[in-house]
Short mmCIF file of C-alpha atoms and ligand atoms in Angstrom, two decimals:
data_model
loop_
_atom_site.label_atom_id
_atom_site.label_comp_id
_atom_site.label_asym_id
_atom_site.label_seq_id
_atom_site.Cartn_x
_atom_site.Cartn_y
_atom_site.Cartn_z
CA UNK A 1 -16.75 -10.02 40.82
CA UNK A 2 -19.51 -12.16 40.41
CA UNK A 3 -20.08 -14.25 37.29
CA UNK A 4 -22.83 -16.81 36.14
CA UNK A 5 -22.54 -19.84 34.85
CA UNK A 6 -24.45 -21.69 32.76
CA UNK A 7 -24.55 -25.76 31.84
CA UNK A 8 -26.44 -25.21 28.63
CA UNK A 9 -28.71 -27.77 26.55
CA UNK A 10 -32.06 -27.95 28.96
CA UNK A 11 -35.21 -26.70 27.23
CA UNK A 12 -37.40 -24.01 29.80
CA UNK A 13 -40.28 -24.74 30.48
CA UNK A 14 -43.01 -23.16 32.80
CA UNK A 15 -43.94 -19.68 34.19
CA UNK A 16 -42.07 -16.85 34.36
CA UNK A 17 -43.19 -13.52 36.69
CA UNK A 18 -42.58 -10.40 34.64
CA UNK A 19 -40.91 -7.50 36.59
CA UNK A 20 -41.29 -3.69 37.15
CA UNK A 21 -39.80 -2.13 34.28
CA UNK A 22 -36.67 -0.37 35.02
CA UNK A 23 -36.58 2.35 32.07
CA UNK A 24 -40.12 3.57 32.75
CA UNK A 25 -39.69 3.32 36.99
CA UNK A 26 -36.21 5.71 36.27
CA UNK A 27 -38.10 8.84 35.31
CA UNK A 28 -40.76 8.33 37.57
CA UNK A 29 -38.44 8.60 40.58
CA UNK A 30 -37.29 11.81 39.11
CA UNK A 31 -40.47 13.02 38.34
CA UNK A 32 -40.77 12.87 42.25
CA UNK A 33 -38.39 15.83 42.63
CA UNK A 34 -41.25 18.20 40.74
CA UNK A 35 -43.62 18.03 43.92
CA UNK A 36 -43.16 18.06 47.67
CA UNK A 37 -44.47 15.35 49.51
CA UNK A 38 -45.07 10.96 49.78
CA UNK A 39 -44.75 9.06 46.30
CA UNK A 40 -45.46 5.22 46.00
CA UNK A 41 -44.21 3.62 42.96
CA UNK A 42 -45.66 -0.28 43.11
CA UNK A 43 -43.76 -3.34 41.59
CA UNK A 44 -40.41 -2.13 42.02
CA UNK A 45 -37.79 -4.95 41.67
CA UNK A 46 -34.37 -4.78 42.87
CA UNK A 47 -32.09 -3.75 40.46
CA UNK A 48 -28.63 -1.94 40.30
CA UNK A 49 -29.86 0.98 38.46
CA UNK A 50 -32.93 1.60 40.47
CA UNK A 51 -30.67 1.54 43.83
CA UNK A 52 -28.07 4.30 41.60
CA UNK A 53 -31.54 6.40 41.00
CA UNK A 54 -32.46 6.35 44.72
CA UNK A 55 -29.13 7.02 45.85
CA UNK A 56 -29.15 10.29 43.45
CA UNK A 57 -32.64 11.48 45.42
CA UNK A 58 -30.92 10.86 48.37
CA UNK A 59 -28.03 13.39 47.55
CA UNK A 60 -30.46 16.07 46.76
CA UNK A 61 -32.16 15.56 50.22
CA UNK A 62 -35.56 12.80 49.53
CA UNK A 63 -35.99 10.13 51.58
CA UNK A 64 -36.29 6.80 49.36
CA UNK A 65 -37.34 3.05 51.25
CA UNK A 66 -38.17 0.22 49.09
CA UNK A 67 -39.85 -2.59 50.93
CA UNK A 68 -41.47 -5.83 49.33
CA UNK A 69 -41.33 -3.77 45.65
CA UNK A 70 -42.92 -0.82 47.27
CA UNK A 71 -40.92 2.11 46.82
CA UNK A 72 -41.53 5.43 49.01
CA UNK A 73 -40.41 8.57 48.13
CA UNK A 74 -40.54 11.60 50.01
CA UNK A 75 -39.32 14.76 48.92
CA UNK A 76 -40.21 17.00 51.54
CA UNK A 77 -36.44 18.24 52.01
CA UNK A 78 -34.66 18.17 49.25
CA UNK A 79 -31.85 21.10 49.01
CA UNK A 80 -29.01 19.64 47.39
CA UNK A 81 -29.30 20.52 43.39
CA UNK A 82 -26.35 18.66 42.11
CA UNK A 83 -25.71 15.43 40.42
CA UNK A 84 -22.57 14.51 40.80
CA UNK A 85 -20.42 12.83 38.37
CA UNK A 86 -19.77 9.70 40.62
CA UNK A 87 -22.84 8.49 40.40
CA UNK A 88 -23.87 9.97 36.68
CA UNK A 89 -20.94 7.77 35.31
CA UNK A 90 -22.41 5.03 36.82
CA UNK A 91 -25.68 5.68 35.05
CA UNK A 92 -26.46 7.98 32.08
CA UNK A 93 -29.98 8.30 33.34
CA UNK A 94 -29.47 9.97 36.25
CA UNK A 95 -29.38 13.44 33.68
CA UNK A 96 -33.20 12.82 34.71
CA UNK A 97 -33.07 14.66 37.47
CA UNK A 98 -32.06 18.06 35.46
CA UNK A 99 -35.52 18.85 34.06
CA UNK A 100 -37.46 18.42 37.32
CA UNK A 101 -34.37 20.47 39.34
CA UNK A 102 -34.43 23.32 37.17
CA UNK A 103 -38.37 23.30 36.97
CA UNK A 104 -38.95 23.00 40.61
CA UNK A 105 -35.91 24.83 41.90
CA UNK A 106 -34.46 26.98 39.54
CA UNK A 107 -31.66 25.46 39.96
CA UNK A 108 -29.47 21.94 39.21
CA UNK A 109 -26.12 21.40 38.48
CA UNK A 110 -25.67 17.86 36.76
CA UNK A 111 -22.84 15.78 35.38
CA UNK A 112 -21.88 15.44 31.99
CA UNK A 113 -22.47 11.45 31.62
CA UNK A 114 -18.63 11.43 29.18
CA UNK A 115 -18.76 8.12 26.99
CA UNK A 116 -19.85 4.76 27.03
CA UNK A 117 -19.21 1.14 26.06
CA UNK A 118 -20.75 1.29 22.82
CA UNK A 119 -20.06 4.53 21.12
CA UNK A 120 -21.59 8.08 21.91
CA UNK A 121 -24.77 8.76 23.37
CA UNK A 122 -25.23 12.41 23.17
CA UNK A 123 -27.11 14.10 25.49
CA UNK A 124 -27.20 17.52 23.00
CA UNK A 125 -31.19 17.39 22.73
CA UNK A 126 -31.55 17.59 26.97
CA UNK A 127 -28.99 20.75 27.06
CA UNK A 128 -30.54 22.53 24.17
CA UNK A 129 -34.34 21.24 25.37
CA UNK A 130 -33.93 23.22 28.66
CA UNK A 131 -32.02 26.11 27.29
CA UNK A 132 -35.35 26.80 25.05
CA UNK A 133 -37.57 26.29 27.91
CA UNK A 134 -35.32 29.29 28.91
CA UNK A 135 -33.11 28.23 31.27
CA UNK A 136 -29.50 29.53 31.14
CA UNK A 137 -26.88 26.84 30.82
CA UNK A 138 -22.89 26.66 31.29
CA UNK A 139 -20.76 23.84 30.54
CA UNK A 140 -18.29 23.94 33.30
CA UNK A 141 -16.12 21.35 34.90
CA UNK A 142 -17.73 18.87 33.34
CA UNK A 143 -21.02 19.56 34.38
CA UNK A 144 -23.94 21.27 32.79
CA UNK A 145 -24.87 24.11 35.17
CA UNK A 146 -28.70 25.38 34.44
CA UNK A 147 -31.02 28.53 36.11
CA UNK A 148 -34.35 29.81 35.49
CA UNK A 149 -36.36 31.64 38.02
CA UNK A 150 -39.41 29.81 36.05
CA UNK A 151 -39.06 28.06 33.16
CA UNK A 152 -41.37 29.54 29.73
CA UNK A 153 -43.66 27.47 27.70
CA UNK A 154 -41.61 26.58 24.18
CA UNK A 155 -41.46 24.93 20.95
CA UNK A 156 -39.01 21.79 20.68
CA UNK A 157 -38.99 19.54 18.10
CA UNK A 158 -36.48 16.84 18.09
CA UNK A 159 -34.52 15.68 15.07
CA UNK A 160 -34.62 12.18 15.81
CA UNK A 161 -37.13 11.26 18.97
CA UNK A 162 -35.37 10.63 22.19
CA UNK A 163 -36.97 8.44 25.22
CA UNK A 164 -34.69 10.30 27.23
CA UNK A 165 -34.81 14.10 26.42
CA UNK A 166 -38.38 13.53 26.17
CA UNK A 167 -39.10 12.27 29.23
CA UNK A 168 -36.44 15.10 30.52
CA UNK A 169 -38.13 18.24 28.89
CA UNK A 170 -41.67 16.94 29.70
CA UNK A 171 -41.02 17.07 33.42
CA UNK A 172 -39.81 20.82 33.20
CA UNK A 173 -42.52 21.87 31.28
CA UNK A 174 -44.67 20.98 33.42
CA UNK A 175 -44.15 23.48 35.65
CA UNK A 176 -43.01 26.09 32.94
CA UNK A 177 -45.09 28.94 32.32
CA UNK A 178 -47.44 28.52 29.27
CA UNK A 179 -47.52 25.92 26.71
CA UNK A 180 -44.88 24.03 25.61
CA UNK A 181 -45.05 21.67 22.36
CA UNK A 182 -42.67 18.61 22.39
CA UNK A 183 -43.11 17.33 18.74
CA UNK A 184 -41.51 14.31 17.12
CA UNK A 185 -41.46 13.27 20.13
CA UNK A 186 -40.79 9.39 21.68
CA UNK A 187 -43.66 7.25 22.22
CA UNK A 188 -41.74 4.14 24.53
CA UNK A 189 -44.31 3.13 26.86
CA UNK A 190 -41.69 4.59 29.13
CA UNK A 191 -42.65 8.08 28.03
CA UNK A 192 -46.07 6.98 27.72
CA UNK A 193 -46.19 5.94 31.52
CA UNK A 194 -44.18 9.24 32.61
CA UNK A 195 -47.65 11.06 31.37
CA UNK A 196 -49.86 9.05 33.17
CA UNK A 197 -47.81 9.83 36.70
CA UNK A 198 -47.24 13.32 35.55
CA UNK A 199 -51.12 13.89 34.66
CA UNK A 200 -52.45 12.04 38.14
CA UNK A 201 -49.59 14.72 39.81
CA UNK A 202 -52.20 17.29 38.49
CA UNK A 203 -50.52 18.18 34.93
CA UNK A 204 -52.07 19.16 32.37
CA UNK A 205 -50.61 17.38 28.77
CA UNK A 206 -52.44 16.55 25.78
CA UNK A 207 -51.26 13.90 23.03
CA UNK A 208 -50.65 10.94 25.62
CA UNK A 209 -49.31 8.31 23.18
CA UNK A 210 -48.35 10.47 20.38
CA UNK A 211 -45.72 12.25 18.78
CA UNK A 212 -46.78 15.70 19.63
CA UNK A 213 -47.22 16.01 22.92
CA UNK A 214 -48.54 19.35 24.43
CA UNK A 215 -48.15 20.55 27.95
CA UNK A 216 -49.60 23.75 29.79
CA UNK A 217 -47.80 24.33 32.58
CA UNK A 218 -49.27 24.62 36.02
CA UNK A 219 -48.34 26.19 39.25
CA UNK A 220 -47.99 23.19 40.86
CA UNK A 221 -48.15 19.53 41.15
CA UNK A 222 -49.16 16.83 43.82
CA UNK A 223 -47.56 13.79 45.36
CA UNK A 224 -49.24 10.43 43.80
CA UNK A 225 -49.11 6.93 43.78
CA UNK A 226 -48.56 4.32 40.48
CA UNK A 227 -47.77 1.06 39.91
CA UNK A 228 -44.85 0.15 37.69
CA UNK A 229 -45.48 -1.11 34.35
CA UNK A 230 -44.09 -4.59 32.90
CA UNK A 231 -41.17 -4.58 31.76
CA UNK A 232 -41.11 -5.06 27.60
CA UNK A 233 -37.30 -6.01 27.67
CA UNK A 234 -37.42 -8.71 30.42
CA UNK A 235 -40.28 -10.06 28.62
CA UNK A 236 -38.63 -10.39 25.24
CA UNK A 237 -35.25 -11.92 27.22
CA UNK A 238 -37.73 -14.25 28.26
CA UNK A 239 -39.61 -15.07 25.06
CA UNK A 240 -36.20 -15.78 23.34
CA UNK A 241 -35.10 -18.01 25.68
CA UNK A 242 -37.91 -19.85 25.15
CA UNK A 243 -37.46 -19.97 21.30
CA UNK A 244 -33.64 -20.78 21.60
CA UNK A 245 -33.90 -23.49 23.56
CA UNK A 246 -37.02 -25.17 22.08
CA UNK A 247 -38.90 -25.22 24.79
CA UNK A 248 -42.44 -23.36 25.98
CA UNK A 249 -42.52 -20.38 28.32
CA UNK A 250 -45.55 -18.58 29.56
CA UNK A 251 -44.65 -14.89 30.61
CA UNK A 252 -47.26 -13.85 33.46
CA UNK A 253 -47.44 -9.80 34.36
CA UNK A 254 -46.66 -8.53 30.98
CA UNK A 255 -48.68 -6.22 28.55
CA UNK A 256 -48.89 -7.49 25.27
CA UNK A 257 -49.36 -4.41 23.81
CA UNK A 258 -45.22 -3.23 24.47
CA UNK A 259 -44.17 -6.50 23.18
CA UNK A 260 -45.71 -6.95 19.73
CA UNK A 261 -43.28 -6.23 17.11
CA UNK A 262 -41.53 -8.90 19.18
CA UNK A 263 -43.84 -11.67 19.37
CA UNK A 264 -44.20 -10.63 15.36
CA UNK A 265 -40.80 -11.68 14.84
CA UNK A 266 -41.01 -14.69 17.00
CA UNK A 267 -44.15 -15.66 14.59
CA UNK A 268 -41.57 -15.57 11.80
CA UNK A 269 -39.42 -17.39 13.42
CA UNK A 270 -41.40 -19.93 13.79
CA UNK A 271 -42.50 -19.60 17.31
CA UNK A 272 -46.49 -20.10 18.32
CA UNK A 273 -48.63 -17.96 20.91
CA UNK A 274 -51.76 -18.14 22.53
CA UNK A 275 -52.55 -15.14 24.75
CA UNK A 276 -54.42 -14.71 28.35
CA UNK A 277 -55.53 -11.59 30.48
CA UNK A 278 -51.40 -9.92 30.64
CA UNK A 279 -50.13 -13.07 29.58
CA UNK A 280 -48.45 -14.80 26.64
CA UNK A 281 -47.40 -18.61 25.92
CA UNK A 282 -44.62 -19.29 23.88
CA UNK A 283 -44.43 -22.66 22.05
CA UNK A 284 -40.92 -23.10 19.98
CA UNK A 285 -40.51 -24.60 16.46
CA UNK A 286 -38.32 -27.70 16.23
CA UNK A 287 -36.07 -24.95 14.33
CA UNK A 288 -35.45 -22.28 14.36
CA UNK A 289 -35.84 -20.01 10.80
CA UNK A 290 -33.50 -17.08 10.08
CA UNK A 291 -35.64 -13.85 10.23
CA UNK A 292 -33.90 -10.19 9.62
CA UNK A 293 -34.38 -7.95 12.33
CA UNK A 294 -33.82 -3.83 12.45
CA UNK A 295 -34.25 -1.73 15.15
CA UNK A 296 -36.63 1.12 15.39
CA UNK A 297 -38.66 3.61 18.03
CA UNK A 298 -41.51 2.69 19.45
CA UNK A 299 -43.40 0.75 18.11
CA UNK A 300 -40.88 -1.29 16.32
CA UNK A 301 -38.36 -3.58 17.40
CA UNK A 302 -36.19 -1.86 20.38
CA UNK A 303 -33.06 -1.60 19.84
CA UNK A 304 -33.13 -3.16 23.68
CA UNK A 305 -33.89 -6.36 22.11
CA UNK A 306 -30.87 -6.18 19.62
CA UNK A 307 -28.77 -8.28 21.31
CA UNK A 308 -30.78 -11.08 22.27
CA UNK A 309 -31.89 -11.42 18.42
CA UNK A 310 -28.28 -11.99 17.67
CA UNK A 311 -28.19 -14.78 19.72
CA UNK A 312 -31.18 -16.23 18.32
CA UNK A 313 -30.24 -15.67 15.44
CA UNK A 314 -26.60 -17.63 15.65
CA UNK A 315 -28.51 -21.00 15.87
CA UNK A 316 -30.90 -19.92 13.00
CA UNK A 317 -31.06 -22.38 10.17
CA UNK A 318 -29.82 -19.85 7.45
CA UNK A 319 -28.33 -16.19 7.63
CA UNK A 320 -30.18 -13.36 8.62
CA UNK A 321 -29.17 -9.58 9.19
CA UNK A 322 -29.75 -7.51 12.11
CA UNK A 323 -29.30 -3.65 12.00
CA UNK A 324 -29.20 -1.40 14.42
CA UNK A 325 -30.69 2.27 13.63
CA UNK A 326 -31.11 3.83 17.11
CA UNK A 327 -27.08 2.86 18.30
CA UNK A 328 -24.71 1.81 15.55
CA UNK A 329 -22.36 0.78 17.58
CA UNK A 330 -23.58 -1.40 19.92
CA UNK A 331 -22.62 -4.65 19.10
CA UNK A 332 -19.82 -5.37 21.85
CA UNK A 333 -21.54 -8.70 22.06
CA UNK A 334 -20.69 -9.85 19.10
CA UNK A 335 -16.85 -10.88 19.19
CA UNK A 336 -18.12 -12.70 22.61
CA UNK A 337 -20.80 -14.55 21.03
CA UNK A 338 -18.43 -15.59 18.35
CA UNK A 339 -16.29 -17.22 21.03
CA UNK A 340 -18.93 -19.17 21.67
CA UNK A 341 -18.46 -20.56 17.95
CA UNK A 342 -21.05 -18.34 16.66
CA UNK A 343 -20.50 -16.71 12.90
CA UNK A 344 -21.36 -13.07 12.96
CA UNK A 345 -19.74 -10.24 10.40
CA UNK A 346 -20.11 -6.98 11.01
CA UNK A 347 -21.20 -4.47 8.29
CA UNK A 348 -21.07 -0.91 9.89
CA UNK A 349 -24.37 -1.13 12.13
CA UNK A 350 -25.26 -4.29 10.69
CA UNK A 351 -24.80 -7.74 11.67
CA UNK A 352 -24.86 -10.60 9.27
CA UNK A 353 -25.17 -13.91 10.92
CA UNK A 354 -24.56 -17.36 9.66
CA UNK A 355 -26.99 -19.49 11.68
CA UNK A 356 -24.59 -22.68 12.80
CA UNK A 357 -25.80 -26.30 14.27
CA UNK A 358 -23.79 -25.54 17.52
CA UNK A 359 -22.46 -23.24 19.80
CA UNK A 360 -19.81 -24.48 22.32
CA UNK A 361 -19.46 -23.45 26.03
CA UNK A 362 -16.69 -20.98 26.94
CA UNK A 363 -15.64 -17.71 29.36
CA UNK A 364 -17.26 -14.91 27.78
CA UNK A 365 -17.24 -11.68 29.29
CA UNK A 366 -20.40 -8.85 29.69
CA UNK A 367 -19.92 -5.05 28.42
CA UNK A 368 -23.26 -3.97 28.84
CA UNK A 369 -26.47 -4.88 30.22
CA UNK A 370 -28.34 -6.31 26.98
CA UNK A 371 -24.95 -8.21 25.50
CA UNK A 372 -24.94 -9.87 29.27
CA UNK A 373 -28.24 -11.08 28.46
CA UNK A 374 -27.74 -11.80 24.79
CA UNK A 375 -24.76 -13.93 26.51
CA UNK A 376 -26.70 -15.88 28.79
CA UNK A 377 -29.19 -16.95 26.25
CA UNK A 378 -26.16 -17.66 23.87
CA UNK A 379 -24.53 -19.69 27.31
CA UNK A 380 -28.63 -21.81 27.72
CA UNK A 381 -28.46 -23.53 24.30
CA UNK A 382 -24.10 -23.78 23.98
CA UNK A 383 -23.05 -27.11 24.62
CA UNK A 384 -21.14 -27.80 28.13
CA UNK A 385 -20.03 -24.88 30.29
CA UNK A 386 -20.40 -20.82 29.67
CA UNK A 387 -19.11 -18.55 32.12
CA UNK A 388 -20.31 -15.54 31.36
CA UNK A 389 -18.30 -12.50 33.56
CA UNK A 390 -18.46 -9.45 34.89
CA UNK A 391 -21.94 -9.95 35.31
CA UNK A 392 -22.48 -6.66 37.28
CA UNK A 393 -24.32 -5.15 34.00
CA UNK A 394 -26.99 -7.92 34.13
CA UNK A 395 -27.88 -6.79 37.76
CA UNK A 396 -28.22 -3.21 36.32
CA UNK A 397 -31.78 -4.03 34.90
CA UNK A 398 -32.60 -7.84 35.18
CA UNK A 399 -33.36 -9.17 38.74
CA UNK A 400 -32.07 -12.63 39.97
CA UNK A 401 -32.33 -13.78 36.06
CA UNK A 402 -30.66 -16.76 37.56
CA UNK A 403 -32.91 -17.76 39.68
CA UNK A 404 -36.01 -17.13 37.09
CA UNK A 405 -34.04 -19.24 34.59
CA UNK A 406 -33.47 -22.01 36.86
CA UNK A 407 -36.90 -21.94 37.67
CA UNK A 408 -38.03 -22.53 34.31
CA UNK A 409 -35.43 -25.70 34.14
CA UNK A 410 -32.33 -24.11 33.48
CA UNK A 411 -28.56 -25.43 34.79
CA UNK A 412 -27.50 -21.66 35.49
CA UNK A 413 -26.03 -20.41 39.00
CA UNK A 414 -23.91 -17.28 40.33
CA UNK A 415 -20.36 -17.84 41.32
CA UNK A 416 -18.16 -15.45 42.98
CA UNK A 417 -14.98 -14.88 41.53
CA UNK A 418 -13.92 -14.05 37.91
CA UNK A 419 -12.80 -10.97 36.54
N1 EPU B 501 -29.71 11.19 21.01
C1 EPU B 501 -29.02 12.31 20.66
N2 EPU B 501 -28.96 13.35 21.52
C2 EPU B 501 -29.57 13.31 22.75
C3 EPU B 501 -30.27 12.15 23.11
C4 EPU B 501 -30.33 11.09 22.22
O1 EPU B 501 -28.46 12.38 19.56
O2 EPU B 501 -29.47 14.28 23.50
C5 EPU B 501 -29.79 10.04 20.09
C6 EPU B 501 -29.05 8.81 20.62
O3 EPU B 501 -27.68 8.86 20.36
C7 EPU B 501 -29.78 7.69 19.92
C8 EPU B 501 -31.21 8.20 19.80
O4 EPU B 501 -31.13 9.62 19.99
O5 EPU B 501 -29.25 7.49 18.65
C9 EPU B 501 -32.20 7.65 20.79
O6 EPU B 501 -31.65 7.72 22.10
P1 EPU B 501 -32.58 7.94 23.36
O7 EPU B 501 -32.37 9.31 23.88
O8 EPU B 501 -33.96 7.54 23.01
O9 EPU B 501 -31.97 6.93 24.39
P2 EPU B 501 -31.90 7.08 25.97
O10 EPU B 501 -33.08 7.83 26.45
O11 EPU B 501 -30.56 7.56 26.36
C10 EPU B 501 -33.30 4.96 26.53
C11 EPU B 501 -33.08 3.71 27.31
C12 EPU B 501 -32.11 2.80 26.56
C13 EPU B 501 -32.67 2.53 25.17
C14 EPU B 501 -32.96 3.82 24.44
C15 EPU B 501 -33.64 3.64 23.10
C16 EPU B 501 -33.35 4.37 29.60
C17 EPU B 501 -32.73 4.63 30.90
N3 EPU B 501 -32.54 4.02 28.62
O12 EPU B 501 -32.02 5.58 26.43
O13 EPU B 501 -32.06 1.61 27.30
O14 EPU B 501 -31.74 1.78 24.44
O15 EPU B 501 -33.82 4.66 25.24
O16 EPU B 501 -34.86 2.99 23.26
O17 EPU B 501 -34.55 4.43 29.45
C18 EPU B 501 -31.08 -0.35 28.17
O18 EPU B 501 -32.06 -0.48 28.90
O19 EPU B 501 -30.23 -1.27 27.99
C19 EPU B 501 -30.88 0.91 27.45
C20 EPU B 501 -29.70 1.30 27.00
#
């Protein structure tokens, strides 16, 4: 297995290219499945979860090439409705496909996703979502087994919004029969960019942006083309890595827009910007001041960014407190980070850290995709040598960070071998 390792101390400096967004290209490529034909999805970058998603339209019959970030889809011939639990446990967001299945075939017969690292992730609002839009569903075998002949126009209103069951129950009813009325619904710029493709495929949805989002189904829907939006998570990796290790970073490709309760922060922090045309300079403080962070929807501070605040926050002159709202327990980071001499309690879904002068090279290992990169940043500004391992999860949704961090002055490669 793969692990990277970092020589920390250097201050980045210098430009960094902003990739595809991986949680808003995910339910695009699903999205394909609701219309037969050619997609294009532009500014795809190569990531583990992307290749999972493409696999998954493979089993159920598309044909999927990505060349130079250009992905093609077609979906001419797909007649294999099932998602099958070897690939769903390798990604919970391949229940994607179960909307557009059921919608466009009546049909689709997808895995139960069972747990993961940090704590439960339901998927209870999907299930129930699709069973209002009148599909009947069985739990069998692990897998959730759902018909319609055509799917009716419903009510659904979420208790808490969910990026993913909203993405999910948009793409059925779109091809539903009547109306349908998705209120508290997400507003993630990943949902957001899901209407945009969904509405140049020829559907017809009001309240682009919103909470309440209203669809009228149509008979049918066209192939189309879109390019990928930035990706808000990279881009706030990015940012903090400038403000941990003092040093001034200008992120090119990005939309400022996805990233502000970020760069908010950041100002607190003590951290200066100037902006350009879908660009943003970072200039670091000399310190870094303790700011409390918690995590919200859309468009506060993502709980995708949780992580990588911690580390921040463990060189922070003074103590600040981080809580998570939208997972409680994801904080598998934090007994790593503290190897790394950092001083972090945990408080139920809050963390309470002790900003120190130092952190102190060491193996560290990566549960998840954001701790890996909460981890790395940790491993940029530690004194001597981090190994960080197991660092399949970064290549779930970050591509070649190595090579971007080098590139912006970093001592960081990729060794094989580790645990
Ligand atoms: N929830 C339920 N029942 C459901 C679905 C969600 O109770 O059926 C709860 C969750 O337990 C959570 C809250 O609703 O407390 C919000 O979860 P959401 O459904 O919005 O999360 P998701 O769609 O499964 C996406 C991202 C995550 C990101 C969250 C929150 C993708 C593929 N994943 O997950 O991204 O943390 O939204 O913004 O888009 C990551 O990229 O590292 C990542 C985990």
């Amino acid at each position: 297995m793969d692990k990277i390792v970092i020589s920390g101390g250097k201050k980045l400096n210098g430009e960094v290219e902003i990739s595809g967004s991986k949680n808003a290209i995910l339910p695009l490529m699903a999205a394909s499945l609701l219309a037969s034909g050619d997609f294009t999805i532009n500014g795809v970058p190569q990531l583990r979860d992307l290749k999972t998603m493409a696999n998954m339209l493979r089993i159920i019959g598309a044909e999927v090439v990505v060349e130079n970030e250009k992905m093609k889809i077609n979906t001419k011939n797909c007649n294999c409705f099932k998602a099958p639990y070897e690939l769903v446990k390798t990604m919970r967001a391949s229940i994607y496909v179960l909307g557009p299945l059921v919608a466009r075939f009546g049909e689709a017969e997808v895995s139960l996703p069972g747990g993961c690292a940090w704590g439960p992730r339901p998927v209870d609002f999907h299930i129930q979502g699709i069973k209002k839009l009148g599909a009947e569903v069985e739990l069998e075998n692990g897998y959730i087994i759902a018909k319609a002949k055509k799917l009716i126009g419903t009510r659904i209103n979420f208790d808490i919004p969910s990026v993913g069951a909203t993405c999910n129950l948009l793409m059925a009813a779109t091809l539903a029969k009547g109306t349908t009325v998705i209120e508290n619904a997400a507003m993630e710029p990943d949902v957001t960019a899901l209407v945009e493709f969904l509405l140049k495929m020829g559907a017809k949805i009001d309240g682009i942006g919103t909470t309440k989002l209203e669809i009228e189904g149509v008979d049918e829907l066209k192939p189309t083309e879109v390019n990928a939006i930035p990706d808000r998570i990279e881009a706030g990796t990015f940012l903090v890595a400038g403000a941990i290790t003092g040093g001034k970073i200008t992120l090119k490709n990005c939309e400022i827009s996805h990233i502000e309760a970020i760069i908010e922060k950041l100002k607190e922090v003590g951290c200066e910007f100037t902006f350009g045309k879908n660009e943003v300079t970072l200039i670091a403080p000399e310190k870094i001041r303790a700011v409390d962070v918690k995590t919200t929807v859309f468009p506060g501070f993502p709980t995708d960014m949780q992580a990588q605040w911690i580390a921040l926050m463990s060189v922070a002159n003074g103590t600040s407190s981080i809580t998570d709202t939208i997972y409680k327990d994801r904080f598998t980071h934090v007994p790593e980070l503290c190897r790394l001499g950092a001083e972090i309690k945990l408080n139920d879904n809050t963390a309470i850290v002790h900003g120190v002068q130092k952190l102190k090279g060491a193996s560290v290992m990566s549960t998840d995709l954001r701790a890996s990169a909460s981890l790395i940043l940790a491993g940029l500004v530690a004194e001597g040598r981090t190994d960080v391992l197991r660092v399949y999860h970064i290549d779930r949704g970050y591509e070649k960070i190595e090579k971007k961090f080098e590139k912006l002055g970093a001592s960081i490669w990729r060794e094989e071998g580790g645990l």
